[in-house]
Coordinates of C-alpha atoms in Angstrom, one line a residue:
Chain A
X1 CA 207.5 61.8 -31.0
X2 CA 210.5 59.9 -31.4
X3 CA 209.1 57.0 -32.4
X4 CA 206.4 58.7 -34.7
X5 CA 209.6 60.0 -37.3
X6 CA 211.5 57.0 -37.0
X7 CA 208.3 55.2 -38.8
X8 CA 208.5 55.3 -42.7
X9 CA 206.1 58.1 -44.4
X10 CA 203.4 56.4 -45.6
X11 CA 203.1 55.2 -41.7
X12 CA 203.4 58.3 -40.6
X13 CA 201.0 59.4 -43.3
X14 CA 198.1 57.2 -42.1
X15 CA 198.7 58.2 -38.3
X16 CA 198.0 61.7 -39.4
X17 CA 194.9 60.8 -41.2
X18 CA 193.4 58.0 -38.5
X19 CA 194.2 61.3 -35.9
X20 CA 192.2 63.7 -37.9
X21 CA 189.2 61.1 -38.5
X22 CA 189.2 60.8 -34.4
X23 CA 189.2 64.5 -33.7
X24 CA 186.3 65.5 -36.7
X25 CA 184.1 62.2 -35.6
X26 CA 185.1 63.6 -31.4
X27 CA 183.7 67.5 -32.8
X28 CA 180.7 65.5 -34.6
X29 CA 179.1 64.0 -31.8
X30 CA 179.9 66.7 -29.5
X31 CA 178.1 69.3 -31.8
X32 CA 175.2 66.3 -31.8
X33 CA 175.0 66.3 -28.2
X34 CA 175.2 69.9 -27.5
X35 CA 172.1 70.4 -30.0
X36 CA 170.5 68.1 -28.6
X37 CA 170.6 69.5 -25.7
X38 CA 170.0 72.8 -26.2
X39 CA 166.5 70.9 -28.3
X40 CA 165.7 69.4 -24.8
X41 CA 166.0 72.5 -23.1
X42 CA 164.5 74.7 -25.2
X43 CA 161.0 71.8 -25.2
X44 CA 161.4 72.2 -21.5
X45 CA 160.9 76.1 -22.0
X46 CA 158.1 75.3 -24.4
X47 CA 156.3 73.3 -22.1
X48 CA 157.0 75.5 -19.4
X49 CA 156.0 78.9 -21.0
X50 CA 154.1 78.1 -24.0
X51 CA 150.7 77.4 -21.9
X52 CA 150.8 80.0 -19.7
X53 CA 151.6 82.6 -22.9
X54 CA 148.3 80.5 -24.4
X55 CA 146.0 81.1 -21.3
X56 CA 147.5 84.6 -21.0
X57 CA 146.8 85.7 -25.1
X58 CA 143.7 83.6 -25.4
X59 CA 141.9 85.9 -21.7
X60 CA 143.5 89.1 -21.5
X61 CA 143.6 89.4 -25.2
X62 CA 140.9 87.1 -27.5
X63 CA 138.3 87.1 -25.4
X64 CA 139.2 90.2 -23.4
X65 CA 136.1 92.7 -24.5
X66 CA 138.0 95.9 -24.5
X67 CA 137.2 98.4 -27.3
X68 CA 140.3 99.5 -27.1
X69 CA 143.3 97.4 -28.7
X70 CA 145.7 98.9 -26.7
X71 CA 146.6 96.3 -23.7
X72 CA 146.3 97.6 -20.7
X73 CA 150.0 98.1 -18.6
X74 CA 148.1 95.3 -16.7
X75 CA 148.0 93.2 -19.4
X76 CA 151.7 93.7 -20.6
X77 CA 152.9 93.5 -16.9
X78 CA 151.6 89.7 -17.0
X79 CA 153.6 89.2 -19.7
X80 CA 156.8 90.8 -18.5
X81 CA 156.3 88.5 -15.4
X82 CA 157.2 85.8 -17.5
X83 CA 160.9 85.7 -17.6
X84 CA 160.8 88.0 -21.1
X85 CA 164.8 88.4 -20.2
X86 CA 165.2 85.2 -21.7
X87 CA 165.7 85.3 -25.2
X88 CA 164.1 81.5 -25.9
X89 CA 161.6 83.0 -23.7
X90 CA 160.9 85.5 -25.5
X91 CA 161.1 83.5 -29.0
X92 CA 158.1 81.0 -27.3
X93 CA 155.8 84.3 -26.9
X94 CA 156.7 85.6 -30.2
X95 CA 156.3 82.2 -32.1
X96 CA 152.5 82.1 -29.9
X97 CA 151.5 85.8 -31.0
X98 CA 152.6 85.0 -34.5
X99 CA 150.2 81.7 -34.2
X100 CA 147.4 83.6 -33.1
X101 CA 148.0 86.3 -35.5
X102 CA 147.0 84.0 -38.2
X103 CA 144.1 82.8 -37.1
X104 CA 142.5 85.8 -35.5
X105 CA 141.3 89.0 -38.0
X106 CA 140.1 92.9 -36.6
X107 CA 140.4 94.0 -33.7
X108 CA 142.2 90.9 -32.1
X109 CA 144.8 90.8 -34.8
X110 CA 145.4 94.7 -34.2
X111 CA 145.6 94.3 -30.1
X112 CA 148.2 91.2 -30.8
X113 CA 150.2 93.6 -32.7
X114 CA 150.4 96.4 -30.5
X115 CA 151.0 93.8 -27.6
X116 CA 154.3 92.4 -29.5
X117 CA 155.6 96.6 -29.9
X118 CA 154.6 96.9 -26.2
X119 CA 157.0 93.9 -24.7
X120 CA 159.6 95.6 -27.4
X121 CA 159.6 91.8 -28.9
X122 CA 160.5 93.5 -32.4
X123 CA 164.2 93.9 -30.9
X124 CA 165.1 90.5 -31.6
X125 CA 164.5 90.7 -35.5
X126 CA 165.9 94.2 -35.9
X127 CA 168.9 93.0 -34.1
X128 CA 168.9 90.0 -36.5
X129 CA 169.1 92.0 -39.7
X130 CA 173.1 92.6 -38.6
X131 CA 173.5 88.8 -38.4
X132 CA 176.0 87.2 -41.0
X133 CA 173.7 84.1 -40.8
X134 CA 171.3 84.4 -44.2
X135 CA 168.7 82.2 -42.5
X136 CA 168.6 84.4 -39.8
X137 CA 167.9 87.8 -41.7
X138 CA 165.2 85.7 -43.8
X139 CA 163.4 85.1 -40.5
X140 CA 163.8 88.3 -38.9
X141 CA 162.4 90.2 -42.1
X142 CA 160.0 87.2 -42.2
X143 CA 159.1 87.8 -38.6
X144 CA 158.8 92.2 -39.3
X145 CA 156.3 91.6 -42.0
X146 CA 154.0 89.2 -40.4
X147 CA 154.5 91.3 -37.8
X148 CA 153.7 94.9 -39.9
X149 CA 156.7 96.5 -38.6
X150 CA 158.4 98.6 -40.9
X151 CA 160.3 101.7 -40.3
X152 CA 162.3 103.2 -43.6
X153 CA 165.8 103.6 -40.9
X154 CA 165.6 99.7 -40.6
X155 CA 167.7 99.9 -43.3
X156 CA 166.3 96.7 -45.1
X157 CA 166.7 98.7 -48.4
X158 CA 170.3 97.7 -49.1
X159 CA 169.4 93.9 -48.8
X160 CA 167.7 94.7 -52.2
X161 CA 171.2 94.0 -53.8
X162 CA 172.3 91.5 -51.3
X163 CA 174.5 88.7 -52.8
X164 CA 172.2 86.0 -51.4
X165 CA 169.1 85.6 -54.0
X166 CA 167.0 84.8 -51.3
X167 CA 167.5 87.5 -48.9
X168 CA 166.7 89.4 -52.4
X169 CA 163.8 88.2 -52.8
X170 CA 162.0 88.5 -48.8
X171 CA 163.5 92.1 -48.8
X172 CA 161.5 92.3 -52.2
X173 CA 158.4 91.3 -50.9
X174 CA 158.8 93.0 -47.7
X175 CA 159.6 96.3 -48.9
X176 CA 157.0 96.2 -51.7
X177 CA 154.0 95.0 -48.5
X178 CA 155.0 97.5 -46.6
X179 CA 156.3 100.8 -47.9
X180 CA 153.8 102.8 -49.8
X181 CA 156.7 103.6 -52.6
X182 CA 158.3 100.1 -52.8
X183 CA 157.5 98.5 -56.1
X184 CA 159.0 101.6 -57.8
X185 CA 162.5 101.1 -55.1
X186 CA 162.5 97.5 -55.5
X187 CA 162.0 97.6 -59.3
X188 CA 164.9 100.8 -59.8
X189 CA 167.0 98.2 -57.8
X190 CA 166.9 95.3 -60.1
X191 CA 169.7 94.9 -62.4
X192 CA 169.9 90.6 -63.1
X193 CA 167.4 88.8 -64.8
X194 CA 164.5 87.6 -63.1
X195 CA 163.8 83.8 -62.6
X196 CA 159.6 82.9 -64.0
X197 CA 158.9 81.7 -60.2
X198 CA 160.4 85.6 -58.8
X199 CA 158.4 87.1 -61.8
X200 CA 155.4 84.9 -60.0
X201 CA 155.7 85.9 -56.9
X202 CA 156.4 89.9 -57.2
X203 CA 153.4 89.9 -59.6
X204 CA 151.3 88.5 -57.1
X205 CA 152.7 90.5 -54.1
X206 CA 151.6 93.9 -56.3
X207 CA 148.0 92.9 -57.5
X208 CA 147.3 91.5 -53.9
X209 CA 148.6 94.8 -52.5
X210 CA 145.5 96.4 -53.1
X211 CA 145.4 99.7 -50.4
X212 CA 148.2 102.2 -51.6
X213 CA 148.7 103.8 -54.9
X214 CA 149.2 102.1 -58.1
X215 CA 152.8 103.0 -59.5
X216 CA 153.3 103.7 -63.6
X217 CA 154.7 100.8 -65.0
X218 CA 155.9 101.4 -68.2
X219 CA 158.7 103.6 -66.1
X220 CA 160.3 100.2 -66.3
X221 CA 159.9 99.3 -70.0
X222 CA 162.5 100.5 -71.7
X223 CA 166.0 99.1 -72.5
X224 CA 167.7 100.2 -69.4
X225 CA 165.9 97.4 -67.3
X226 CA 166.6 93.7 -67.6
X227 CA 164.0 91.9 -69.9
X228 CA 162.5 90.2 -67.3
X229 CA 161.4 93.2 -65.7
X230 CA 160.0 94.3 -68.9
X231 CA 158.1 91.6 -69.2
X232 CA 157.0 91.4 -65.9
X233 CA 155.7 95.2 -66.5
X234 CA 154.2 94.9 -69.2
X235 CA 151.8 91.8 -67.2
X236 CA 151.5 94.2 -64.6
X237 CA 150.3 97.2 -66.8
X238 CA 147.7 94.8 -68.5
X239 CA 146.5 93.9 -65.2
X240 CA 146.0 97.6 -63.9
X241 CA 144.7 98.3 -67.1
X242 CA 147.0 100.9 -67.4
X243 CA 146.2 102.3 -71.1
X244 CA 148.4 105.6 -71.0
X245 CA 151.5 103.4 -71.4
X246 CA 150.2 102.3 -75.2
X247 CA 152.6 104.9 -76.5
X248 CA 155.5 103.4 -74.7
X249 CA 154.5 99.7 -75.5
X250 CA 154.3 100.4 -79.1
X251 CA 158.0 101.6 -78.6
X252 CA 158.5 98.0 -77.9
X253 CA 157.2 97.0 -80.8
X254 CA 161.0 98.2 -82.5
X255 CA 163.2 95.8 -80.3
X256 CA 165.4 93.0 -81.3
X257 CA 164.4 90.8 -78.6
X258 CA 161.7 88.7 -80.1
X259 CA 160.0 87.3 -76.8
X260 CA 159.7 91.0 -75.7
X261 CA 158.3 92.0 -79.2
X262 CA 155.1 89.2 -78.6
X263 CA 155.2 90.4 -74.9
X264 CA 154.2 94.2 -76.0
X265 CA 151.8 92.9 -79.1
X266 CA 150.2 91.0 -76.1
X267 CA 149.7 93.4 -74.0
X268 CA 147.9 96.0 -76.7
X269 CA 145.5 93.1 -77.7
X270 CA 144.7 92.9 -73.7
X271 CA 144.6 96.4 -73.1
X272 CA 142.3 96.3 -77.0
X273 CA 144.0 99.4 -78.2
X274 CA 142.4 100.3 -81.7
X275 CA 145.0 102.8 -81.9
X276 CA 147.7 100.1 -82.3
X277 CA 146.0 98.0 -85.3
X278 CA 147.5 100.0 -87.9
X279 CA 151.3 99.6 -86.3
X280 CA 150.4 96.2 -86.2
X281 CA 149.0 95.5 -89.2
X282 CA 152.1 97.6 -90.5
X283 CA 154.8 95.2 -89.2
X284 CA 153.1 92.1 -90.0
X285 CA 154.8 91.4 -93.5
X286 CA 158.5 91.6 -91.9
X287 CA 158.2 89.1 -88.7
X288 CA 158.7 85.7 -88.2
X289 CA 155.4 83.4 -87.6
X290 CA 155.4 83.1 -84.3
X291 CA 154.9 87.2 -84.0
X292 CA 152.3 87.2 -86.6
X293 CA 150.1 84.8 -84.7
X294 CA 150.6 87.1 -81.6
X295 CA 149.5 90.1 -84.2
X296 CA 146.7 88.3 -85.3
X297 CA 145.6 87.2 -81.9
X298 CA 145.8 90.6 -80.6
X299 CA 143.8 91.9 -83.7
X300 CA 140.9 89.5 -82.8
X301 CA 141.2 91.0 -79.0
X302 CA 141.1 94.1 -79.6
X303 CA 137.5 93.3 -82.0
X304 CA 137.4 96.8 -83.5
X305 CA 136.5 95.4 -87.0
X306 CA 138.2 97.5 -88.7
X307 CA 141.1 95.1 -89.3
X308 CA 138.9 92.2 -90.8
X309 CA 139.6 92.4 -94.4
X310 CA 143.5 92.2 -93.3
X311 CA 142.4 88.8 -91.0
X312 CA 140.4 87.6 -94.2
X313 CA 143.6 88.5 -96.7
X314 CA 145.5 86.3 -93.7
X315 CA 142.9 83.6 -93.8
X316 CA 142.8 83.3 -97.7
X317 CA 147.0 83.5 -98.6
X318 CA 148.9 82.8 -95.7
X319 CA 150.0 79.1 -96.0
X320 CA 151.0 78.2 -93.0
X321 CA 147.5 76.8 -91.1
X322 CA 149.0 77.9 -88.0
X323 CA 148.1 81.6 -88.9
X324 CA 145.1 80.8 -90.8
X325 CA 143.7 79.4 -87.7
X326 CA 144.4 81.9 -85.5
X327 CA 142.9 84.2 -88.4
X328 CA 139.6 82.0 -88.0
X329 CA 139.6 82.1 -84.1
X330 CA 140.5 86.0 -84.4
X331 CA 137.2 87.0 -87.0
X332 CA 135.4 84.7 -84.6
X333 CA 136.2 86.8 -82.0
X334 CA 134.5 89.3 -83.4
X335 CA 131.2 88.2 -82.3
X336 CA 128.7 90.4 -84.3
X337 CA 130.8 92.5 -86.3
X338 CA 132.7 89.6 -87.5
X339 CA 129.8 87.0 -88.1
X340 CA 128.8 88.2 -91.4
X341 CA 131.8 87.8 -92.5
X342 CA 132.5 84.7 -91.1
X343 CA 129.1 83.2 -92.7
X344 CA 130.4 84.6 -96.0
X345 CA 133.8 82.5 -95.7
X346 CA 132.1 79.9 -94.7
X347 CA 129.6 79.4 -97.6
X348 CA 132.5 79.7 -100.3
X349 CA 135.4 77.9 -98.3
X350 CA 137.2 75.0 -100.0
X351 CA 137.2 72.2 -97.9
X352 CA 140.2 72.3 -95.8
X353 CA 139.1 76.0 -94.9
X354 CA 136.0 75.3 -93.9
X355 CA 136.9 72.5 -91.4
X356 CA 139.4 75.4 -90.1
X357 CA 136.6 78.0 -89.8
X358 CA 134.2 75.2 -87.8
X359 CA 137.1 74.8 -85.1
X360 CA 137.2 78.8 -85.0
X361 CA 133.7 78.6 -84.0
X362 CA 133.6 75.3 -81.9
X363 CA 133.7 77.2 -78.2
X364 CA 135.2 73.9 -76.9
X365 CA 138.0 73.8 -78.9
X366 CA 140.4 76.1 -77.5
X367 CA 143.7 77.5 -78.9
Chain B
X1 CA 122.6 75.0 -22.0
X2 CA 123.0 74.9 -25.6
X3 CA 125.7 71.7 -26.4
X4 CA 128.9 72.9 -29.3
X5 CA 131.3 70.4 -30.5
X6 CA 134.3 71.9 -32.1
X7 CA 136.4 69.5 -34.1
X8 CA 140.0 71.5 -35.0
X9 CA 143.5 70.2 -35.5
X10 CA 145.1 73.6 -34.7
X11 CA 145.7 73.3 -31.0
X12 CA 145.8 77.1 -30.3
X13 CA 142.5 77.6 -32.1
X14 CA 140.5 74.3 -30.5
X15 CA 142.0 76.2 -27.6
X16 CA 141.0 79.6 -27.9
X17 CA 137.5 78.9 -29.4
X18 CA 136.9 77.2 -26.7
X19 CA 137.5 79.8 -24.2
X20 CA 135.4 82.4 -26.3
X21 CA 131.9 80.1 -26.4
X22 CA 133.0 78.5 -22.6
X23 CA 132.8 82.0 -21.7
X24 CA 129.2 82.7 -23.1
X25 CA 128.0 80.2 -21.4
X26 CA 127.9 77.3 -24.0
X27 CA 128.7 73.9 -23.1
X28 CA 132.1 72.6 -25.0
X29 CA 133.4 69.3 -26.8
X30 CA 136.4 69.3 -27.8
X31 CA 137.8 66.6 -30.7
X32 CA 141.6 67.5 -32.0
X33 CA 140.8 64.9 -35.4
X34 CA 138.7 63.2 -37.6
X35 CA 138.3 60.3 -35.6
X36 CA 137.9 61.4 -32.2
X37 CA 134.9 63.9 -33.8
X38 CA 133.1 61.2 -35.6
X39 CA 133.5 58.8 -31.8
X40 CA 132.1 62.1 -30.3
X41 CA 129.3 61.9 -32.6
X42 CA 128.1 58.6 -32.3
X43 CA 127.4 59.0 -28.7
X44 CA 126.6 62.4 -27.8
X45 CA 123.8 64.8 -29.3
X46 CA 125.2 68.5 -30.2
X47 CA 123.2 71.4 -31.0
X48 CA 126.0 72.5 -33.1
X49 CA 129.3 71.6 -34.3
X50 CA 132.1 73.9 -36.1
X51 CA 134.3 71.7 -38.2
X52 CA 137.4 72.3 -40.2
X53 CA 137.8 70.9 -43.2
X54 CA 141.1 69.7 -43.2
X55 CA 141.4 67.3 -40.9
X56 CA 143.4 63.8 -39.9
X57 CA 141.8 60.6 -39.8
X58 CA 138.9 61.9 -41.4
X59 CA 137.9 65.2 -43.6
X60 CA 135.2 67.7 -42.7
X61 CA 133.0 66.6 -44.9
X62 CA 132.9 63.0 -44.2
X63 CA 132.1 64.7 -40.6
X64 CA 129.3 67.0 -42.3
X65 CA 127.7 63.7 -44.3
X66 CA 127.6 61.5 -40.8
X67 CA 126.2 64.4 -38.9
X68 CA 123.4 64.3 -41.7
X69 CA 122.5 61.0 -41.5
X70 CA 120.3 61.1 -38.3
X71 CA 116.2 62.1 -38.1
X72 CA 117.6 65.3 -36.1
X73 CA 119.9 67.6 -38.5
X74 CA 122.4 69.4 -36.5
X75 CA 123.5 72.8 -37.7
X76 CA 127.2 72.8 -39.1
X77 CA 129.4 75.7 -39.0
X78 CA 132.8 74.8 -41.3
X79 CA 135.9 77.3 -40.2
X80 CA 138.1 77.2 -43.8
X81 CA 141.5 78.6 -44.6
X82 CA 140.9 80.7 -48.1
X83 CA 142.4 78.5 -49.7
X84 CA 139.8 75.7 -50.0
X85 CA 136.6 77.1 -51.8
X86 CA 135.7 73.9 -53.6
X87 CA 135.7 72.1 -50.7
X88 CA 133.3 74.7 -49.2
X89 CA 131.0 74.8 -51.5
X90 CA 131.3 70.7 -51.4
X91 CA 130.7 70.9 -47.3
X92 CA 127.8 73.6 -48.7
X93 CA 126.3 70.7 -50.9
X94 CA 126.1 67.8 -48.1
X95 CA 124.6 70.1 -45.7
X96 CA 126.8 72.6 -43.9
X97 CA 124.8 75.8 -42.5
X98 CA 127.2 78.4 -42.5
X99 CA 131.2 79.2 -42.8
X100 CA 133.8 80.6 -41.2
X101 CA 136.9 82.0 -43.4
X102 CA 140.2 81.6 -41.1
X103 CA 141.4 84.5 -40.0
X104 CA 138.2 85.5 -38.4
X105 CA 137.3 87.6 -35.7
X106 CA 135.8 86.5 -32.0
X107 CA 132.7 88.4 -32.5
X108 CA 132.0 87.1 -36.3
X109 CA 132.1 83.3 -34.6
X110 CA 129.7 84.4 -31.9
X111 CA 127.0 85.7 -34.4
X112 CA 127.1 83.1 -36.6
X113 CA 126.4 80.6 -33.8
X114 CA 123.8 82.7 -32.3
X115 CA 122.0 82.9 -35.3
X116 CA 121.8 78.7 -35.9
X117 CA 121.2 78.6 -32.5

C-alpha cells in the first residue's frame, strides 16, 4: 500500500482502473458459468422428467376414456410421485400441460386443466405476481390465462396502472379474457394515450371474446377519456353494431379534435344512420376537406337517398376533384335509388366529369 | 391391420397421436419432417397418412401431390393450425380427403380416420 501512494496519480489512476476491469471481467465469466450451469442442469431435469410427464399426460390423460375430466387421485398421485417438490420440476410439467393444452380441444383440454389446479401448479404464477422481475409477472399472468385461472382476489387489477407498459398491456388482455366485467375495468383505468398496435390488440381481444355480455361503448366517448380510447370505441361500437350510441356520436360531431370529428362521421356512415344526414349535411359548409370527404363518404353509406341532390350540388360546384369524386363514388353507392340520377349526370357531364363519374362506377377502381 | 403414417414436426403431438391410433389397434409410422415422410413414402404403402402442413424439408402439400402420383390414391387427412386456410383449401385442391383444425379433440381424429378407412 506503501508503494501504491508513493506512485504519481495518473499511475495510481490506471491501477484502479486495470483492478476494476479484472474484478467486472472475474464477475462476467462467473455469472457465464454459473448459467451455464444451472442450463445443463436444468436439460438434465428435462430429459429426466419431461418423458415420463409425456407418457404420463399422453395415457392417464389423452387417451385415458374417462367421461369424467376430473383425474382420478390415481392419476394425480402419479404425478406427485414425480419429485413435484422441485420447483424446475414442477416448471417441466407445467411447460408439458401448457404444450398439450394447445394442441388438444374438449374434453382433453378441460381434464389438463383441472389436472394443473389438482397438483396446485397455479402456486408458482400467483406467487410470481409479487416478483419485482417484470418478465416474471408477464409470464405468470401469461401462464394464469392460458391456464383460465382467474380469481378477482389475485389482485391483478392494480397492474392495470403499472409503470411498465407491458405488464399494462397482458393485465389488459388478461382481465378483459377472463372477467365477465373487464373491458368496462380495463377501459375506466386508462388514462395515457393508446399506441395503434395496443388499439389492435384490445380490439381484437373484445370481438374475439365472444361468450359474455357485450358492454356500452359510448360510456367511453366523451372528453374525459384519452382520444385514443375514443377512437378505439367508436370501432368497437361500429363493430357491435351498437346503434343506441348515435346520439352520443353525433355529440362528437362538436369537438376540436379533427381526427376524432372523421372518426364519429365514420362511424354513423357504418352504423347508416339516416337520422344523422341532416347534422351532416348541416356542418358540411364550415369543415376543412378532408372532413367533407368523410361526410360525403358516409352519406353514400348510409344510401338513404334522400341526401342526393346535396351529393349532386357537391358533384357540380365543389372544385376540388377530391370531393367531387367521392361525390361520384357516394351516388354510386346508391345502387338503384341513385342510378337515375347517375345516368342523368352522366348524359349532360362535361368532359372531365364524365371521366370522374366512369371511375365512380368502375367496381375495380377503388377509393 | 389398417397401415397410418403420421408426418408432424411437433414432437408431443407425433407423440400423442401415436399413442391414441396405436391404441385402436392401427399400425403406426412415424416421420418428424418433410424428408423423412416423403423417404417413408417411396417405400412403404399406407392406408392413410395425416400430414401437417407446415413442415421442414418439405411442405404438406408437396407430401399430398407425391402421395397422388401413384395408380393407388391414399386418403390424406391434413391437421392445420387456424391460421393457414389458403393452404387448406390448396392441400384441398391437390387431393387431400379431410382436415383436422389444431386444437382438436381425440375422438374428432378417430372419426375422421374411421370414416376414410
Amino acid at each position: 500500500m506503501n508503494n501504491f501512494t508513493s506512485y504519481p496519480l495518473f499511475i495510481q489512476g490506471a491501477l484502479l482502473v486495470i483492478l476494476i476491469t479484472i474484478v467486472a471481467v472475474i464477475i462476467t465469466y462467473f455469472y457465464i458459468i454459473i448459467i451455464r450451469l444451472k442450463g445443463n442442469f436444468d436439460n438434465k431435469l428435462r430429459k429426466k422428467y419431461e418423458p415420463k410427464f409425456h407418457d404420463l399426460l399422453i395415457y392417464e390423460i389423452v387417451t385415458n376414456d374417462s367421461s369424467s375430466v376430473k383425474p382420478s387421485d390415481l392419476t394425480v398421485n402419479k404425478f406427485k410421485e414425480l419429485d413435484l417438490r422441485r420447483k424446475s420440476v414442477r416448471l417441466i410439467l407445467i411447460q408439458s400441460i401448457r404444450h398439450f393444452r394447445a394442441q388438444f380441444s374438449g374434453q382433453t383440454n378441460v381434464a389438463l386443466r383441472e389436472l394443473y389446479i389438482k397438483l396446485n401448479l397455479q402456486a408458482d404464477a400467483l406467487a410470481n405476481l409479487h416478483s419485482t422481475r417484470p418478465h416474471s409477472i408477464i409470464m405468470a399472468i401469461k401462464e394464469l390465462m392460458e391456464m383460465n385461472i382467474f380469481e378477482p382476489e389475485i389482485g391483478t387489477d392494480s397492474f392495470l396502472k403499472h409503470k411498465n407498459r407491458y405488464i399494462r398491456e397482458i393485465t389488459r388482455k388478461y382481465i378483459i379474457v377472463m372477467d365477465e366485467e373487464g373491458v368496462s375495468k380495463v377501459f375506466t383505468s386508462i388514462v395515457e394515450p393508446l399506441s395503434g398496435i395496443e388499439q389492435l390488440e384490445l380490439f381484437h381481444v373484445i370481438t374475439e371474446k365472444g361468450t359474455s355480455k357485450i358492454c356500452d361503448f359510448s360510456n367511453w366517448v366523451n372528453n374525459d377519456f384519452p382520444s385514443s380510447l375514443v377512437s378505439l370505441c367508436l370501432k368497437l361500437i361500429v363493430h357491435f353494431q351498437q346503434y343506441n350510441s348515435t346520439p352520443i356520436i353525433l355529440q362528437l360531431l362538436a369537438t376540436e379534435d379533427r381526427t376524432l370529428k372523421r372518426e364519429a362521421i365514420n362511424a354513423l356512415g357504418k352504423l347508416l344512420q339516416v337520422q344523422s344526414e341532416s347534422d351532416l349535411v348541416a356542418m358540411y359548409d364550415d369543415e376543412p376537406e378532408e372532413e367533407k370527404i368523410e361526410i360525403i363518404k358516409a352519406l353514400g353509406r348510409i344510401g338513404s337517398g334522400n341526401k342526393l341532390s346535396f351529393l349532386k350540388y357537391v358533384f357540380d360546384n365543389e372544385p376540388a376533384i377530391q370531393l367531387k369524386k367521392h361525390a361520384a363514388k357516394s351516388i354510386v353507392n346508391h345502387n338503384s335509388v341513385g342510378l337515375f340520377l347517375f345516368n342523368n349526370m352522366y348524359i349532360k357531364a362535361s368532359p372531365l366529369n364524365r371521366t370522374i363519374l366512369a371511375h365512380a362506377s368502375n367496381n375495380n377502381i377503388k377509393y | 391391420m389398417k397401415s397410418i403414417l403420421i408426418i408432424e414436426d411437433d414432437q408431443i403431438l407425433l407423440e400423442t397421436m401415436d399413442a391414441i391410433l396405436s391404441l385402436r389397434g392401427y399400425l403406426v409410422s412415424l416421420a418428424r419432417n418433410g424428408k423423412e415422410a416423403l423417404e417413408k413414402i417411396s417405400t412403404n404403402r399406407y392406408d392413410l397418412v395425416l400430414t401437417d402442413l407446415m413442415l421442414p424439408y418439405s411442405n404438406g402439400l408437396e407430401i399430398i401431390s407425391k402421395l397422388n402420383q401413384g395408380d393407388k390414391k391414399t386418403p390424406v387427412i391434413i391437421i392445420s393450425s387456424s391460421h393457414s386456410e389458403e393452404s387448406i383449401q390448396d392441400g384441398f385442391n391437390i387431393g387431400a380427403d379431410d382436415y383436422i383444425r389444431k386444437p382438436f379433440t381425440p375422438s374428432e381424429l378417430l372419426l375422421r380416420i374411421t370414416r376414410l378407412l
